Amino acid sequence: MSVTLPLDHGHLQKLVTADLVRPDQLLGAHVTTEGGAAGVRFAVWAPNAQHVSVVGDWNGWNGFDHPMQRLEFGYWGAFVVGAQHGQRYKFRVTGADGRTVDKADPYGAFFETRPATSSIIWDQDYTWSDENWMKGRSQGFDQAVSIYECHAPSWRRREDGWFLNYRELAHELGEYLTDLGYTHVELLGVMEHPYDPSWGYQVTGYYAPTSRMGSPEDFKYFVNHLHSLGLGVILDWVPGHFPTDDFALAHFDGSPLYEYADPRKGYHYDWNTYIFDYGRNEVVMFLIGSALKWLQDYHVDGLRVDAVASMLYLDFSRTDWVPNIHGGRENLEAVAFLKRLNEVVHHMAPGCTIVAEESTAFPGVTTPTPFGLGFDYKWAMGWMNDNLHYIGLDPVYRKFDHHKLTFFNVYRTTENYVLAISHDEVVHGKSALVSKFPGDWYAQRAGYRAFLAMMWTTPGKKLLFMGQEFAQGNEWNEAVGLPWHMLDIPEHRGVLNLVRDLNRLYRERPDWHVGDNREDGMLWISADDTESSVYAYVRRDYLSNHWSLVVSNMTPVYRENYTIGVPQGGEYRVILNTDDGQYGGYGTQQTSLTAVEEGWHGQTHHLCLNLAPNSALVLEAVRDVIVSEER
């Protein structure tokens, strides 16, 4: 059952002074008793409202029956005898502008399914069984973190076209991801929102899972079940902006309240959304309380914070903007909010992971506070842009942009990175990932497999959007389920087999993940063969000195007896070949895997390898020894 705090001076004051990090335990709708009578206590923040009443199923939506009392600091409260769990309600607010609007509860725990917008009184218990998981969860800095980004409403649909229930999703998605060896699922579109094509990024219920797929308890079952399978759950979270829908947060009390009053600071013209006022303590507590609700009450393991750059910069996507007090472009209030968010979360929900989708060079995103923003990870947007630019080139011209694939190595240790190929890259005319590659269908798949192998062997945690694991050919469409019939086609099944093996090796091999944020975690053997578009590098675990060699040929040209320097003699073995027949390739074989004692690429020995067109090889020495760190 939810915690209910007394609606008294002390707790209201804590909200005003930003000392109450779980305001949902004070505001919203709480099933309780007062004076021996059972009912529901309602509370809402509306400082500029002229009048507020609570309307719902119990009073026939009559605004005269249950007026709310004006409390201190701009809050309103009422206790309604007879109101109960499961009933719909709204706040009828006569605002400072004289308009009367029925508003959904900002702290609502459950909502009607769209297009209806009422909040629902919800207060049910749930019995968790993931105690051991909760005790052991961590940010996984030295662990394999492979994330499957999933839009839950469109991952798979029922036969009648409706969404899976969270409980159905738990078993079907859980079994699928376990088979593929993922460590985490990241869900977008989970928090309540009115418009399906927004994918859940225009949130109206910051404290509620969408009712499209079931109840709050159904969602808790989903998280609990995935934990039982060893899978972590990350949610996309949107504290940067909110929609202009009249029933929700917009002009909540007839004036700008949750949003900045000045549209040059408080309105996104590109997205038709309002920007939160990070200078108001009540707004900061609203957002931090939302984060903690998911991490504490729903046992979610992490949040990916959406559109951080839009929060950090006052001139983000605008020409008319207001400088900060120092004349700069940074939103100092948003910077302070993000630091406070990360400090509170790491204290109140230890082991949880907070990831920034931040697309600029803002310094110290993953540096601990107070010197940095305090995030655990940052999406590697530069890596993503460089790689997608490169793979889209005709192979004839790739030599002119050869260092697009090596530039990440210049800055990869400045932050803790997630290598993300997300939903944003496979919609709005951008095509599915495999379709970005030039050439015929075979060349596209071959190049795609090589790209995946390089992604999984490049330092940084991994994220791949759903459908790309089996080379979905068409763009993602949120209105229908994934084209699962493609798994009956060998060419698509082969890519799925590769992703499964990449995840297995990634988890099994410390050299692929332990040294992600260390310079010696990745050592280039050959980074400058622009004419051949061949790349070679070593991934190394600095703790055990285990290592592997990655060689990738990014052209459709077969290269026989291609010479690659290696740091030791003896026999080598192939541990992954993206040209293998089980992945849809031709199965190119090696003539010899015995290193020749002749220096090459600054190494003491060399191998002569057969490199299939558009392919990647991963090899290891039969006997591991220390790799030279001179390069």
mmCIF file of N, CA, C and O in Angstrom, residues 1 39 71 98 112 119 139 249 263 267 337 355 412 422 477 479 489 503-504 517 520 558 624 630:
data_model
loop_
_atom_site.group_PDB
_atom_site.id
_atom_site.type_symbol
_atom_site.label_atom_id
_atom_site.label_comp_id
_atom_site.label_asym_id
_atom_site.label_seq_id
_atom_site.Cartn_x
_atom_site.Cartn_y
_atom_site.Cartn_z
ATOM 1 N N MET A 1 0.845 -1.192 0.000
ATOM 2 C CA MET A 1 0.000 0.000 0.000
ATOM 3 C C MET A 1 0.882 1.245 0.000
ATOM 4 O O MET A 1 1.990 1.232 0.514
ATOM 5 N N GLY A 39 -12.414 6.826 3.419
ATOM 6 C CA GLY A 39 -12.580 7.670 2.246
ATOM 7 C C GLY A 39 -11.260 7.902 1.553
ATOM 8 O O GLY A 39 -10.322 7.109 1.681
ATOM 9 N N LEU A 71 -5.104 25.599 1.449
ATOM 10 C CA LEU A 71 -4.141 25.383 2.527
ATOM 11 C C LEU A 71 -2.981 26.369 2.369
ATOM 12 O O LEU A 71 -3.003 27.255 1.519
ATOM 13 N N GLY A 98 -9.874 32.825 -14.965
ATOM 14 C CA GLY A 98 -11.321 32.767 -14.926
ATOM 15 C C GLY A 98 -11.923 31.540 -15.578
ATOM 16 O O GLY A 98 -13.126 31.293 -15.448
ATOM 17 N N GLU A 112 -7.505 6.420 -16.927
ATOM 18 C CA GLU A 112 -8.316 5.776 -17.944
ATOM 19 C C GLU A 112 -7.496 5.583 -19.221
ATOM 20 O O GLU A 112 -6.543 6.309 -19.481
ATOM 21 N N SER A 119 -8.229 10.544 -13.989
ATOM 22 C CA SER A 119 -7.389 9.788 -13.059
ATOM 23 C C SER A 119 -8.259 8.754 -12.356
ATOM 24 O O SER A 119 -9.487 8.877 -12.303
ATOM 25 N N GLN A 139 25.324 -0.309 -11.252
ATOM 26 C CA GLN A 139 25.436 0.369 -12.543
ATOM 27 C C GLN A 139 26.212 -0.454 -13.569
ATOM 28 O O GLN A 139 26.170 -0.155 -14.757
ATOM 29 N N LEU A 249 -0.960 19.070 -17.302
ATOM 30 C CA LEU A 249 -0.181 20.031 -16.521
ATOM 31 C C LEU A 249 -0.232 21.455 -17.071
ATOM 32 O O LEU A 249 0.015 22.411 -16.320
ATOM 33 N N PRO A 263 7.642 32.397 -22.850
ATOM 34 C CA PRO A 263 7.709 31.358 -23.889
ATOM 35 C C PRO A 263 9.081 31.227 -24.527
ATOM 36 O O PRO A 263 9.397 30.175 -25.093
ATOM 37 N N TYR A 267 8.706 27.272 -23.875
ATOM 38 C CA TYR A 267 7.924 26.622 -24.927
ATOM 39 C C TYR A 267 8.836 26.092 -26.024
ATOM 40 O O TYR A 267 9.719 26.805 -26.502
ATOM 41 N N PHE A 337 19.092 21.239 -11.319
ATOM 42 C CA PHE A 337 18.102 20.171 -11.180
ATOM 43 C C PHE A 337 18.703 18.801 -11.487
ATOM 44 O O PHE A 337 18.497 17.830 -10.748
ATOM 45 N N VAL A 355 20.927 7.327 -17.128
ATOM 46 C CA VAL A 355 21.596 7.508 -18.414
ATOM 47 C C VAL A 355 21.092 8.794 -19.052
ATOM 48 O O VAL A 355 19.883 9.054 -19.069
ATOM 49 N N ARG A 412 36.674 8.484 -26.154
ATOM 50 C CA ARG A 412 35.793 7.484 -25.548
ATOM 51 C C ARG A 412 35.956 7.335 -24.043
ATOM 52 O O ARG A 412 35.047 6.836 -23.366
ATOM 53 N N SER A 422 19.148 3.604 -31.630
ATOM 54 C CA SER A 422 17.831 3.667 -31.007
ATOM 55 C C SER A 422 16.710 3.792 -32.034
ATOM 56 O O SER A 422 16.938 3.828 -33.245
ATOM 57 N N ASN A 477 7.052 0.989 -37.189
ATOM 58 C CA ASN A 477 5.729 1.619 -37.175
ATOM 59 C C ASN A 477 5.087 1.312 -35.837
ATOM 60 O O ASN A 477 4.812 0.145 -35.535
ATOM 61 N N ALA A 479 2.230 1.617 -34.801
ATOM 62 C CA ALA A 479 0.828 1.218 -34.840
ATOM 63 C C ALA A 479 0.635 -0.282 -35.039
ATOM 64 O O ALA A 479 -0.493 -0.774 -34.920
ATOM 65 N N ILE A 489 12.559 -16.613 -42.293
ATOM 66 C CA ILE A 489 13.421 -16.452 -43.474
ATOM 67 C C ILE A 489 14.880 -16.593 -43.025
ATOM 68 O O ILE A 489 15.319 -15.882 -42.121
ATOM 69 N N ASN A 503 26.046 -11.361 -27.960
ATOM 70 C CA ASN A 503 25.696 -11.176 -26.547
ATOM 71 C C ASN A 503 26.359 -12.230 -25.665
ATOM 72 O O ASN A 503 26.815 -11.928 -24.557
ATOM 73 N N ARG A 504 26.420 -13.467 -26.155
ATOM 74 C CA ARG A 504 27.053 -14.534 -25.370
ATOM 75 C C ARG A 504 28.537 -14.240 -25.163
ATOM 76 O O ARG A 504 29.047 -14.313 -24.032
ATOM 77 N N ASN A 517 36.111 1.971 -20.062
ATOM 78 C CA ASN A 517 36.468 3.385 -19.850
ATOM 79 C C ASN A 517 37.961 3.573 -19.583
ATOM 80 O O ASN A 517 38.366 4.556 -18.963
ATOM 81 N N ASP A 520 43.664 1.522 -22.143
ATOM 82 C CA ASP A 520 44.242 0.230 -22.531
ATOM 83 C C ASP A 520 43.185 -0.853 -22.731
ATOM 84 O O ASP A 520 43.510 -2.014 -22.931
ATOM 85 N N TYR A 558 36.950 -9.120 -51.698
ATOM 86 C CA TYR A 558 37.596 -10.231 -50.988
ATOM 87 C C TYR A 558 39.097 -9.959 -50.904
ATOM 88 O O TYR A 558 39.748 -9.645 -51.921
ATOM 89 N N ASP A 624 47.078 -17.049 -24.102
ATOM 90 C CA ASP A 624 47.067 -15.611 -23.827
ATOM 91 C C ASP A 624 48.346 -15.179 -23.130
ATOM 92 O O ASP A 624 48.838 -15.851 -22.221
ATOM 93 N N GLU A 630 52.320 -0.295 -25.602
ATOM 94 C CA GLU A 630 53.017 0.836 -26.212
ATOM 95 C C GLU A 630 52.148 1.557 -27.220
ATOM 96 O O GLU A 630 52.282 2.737 -27.448
#
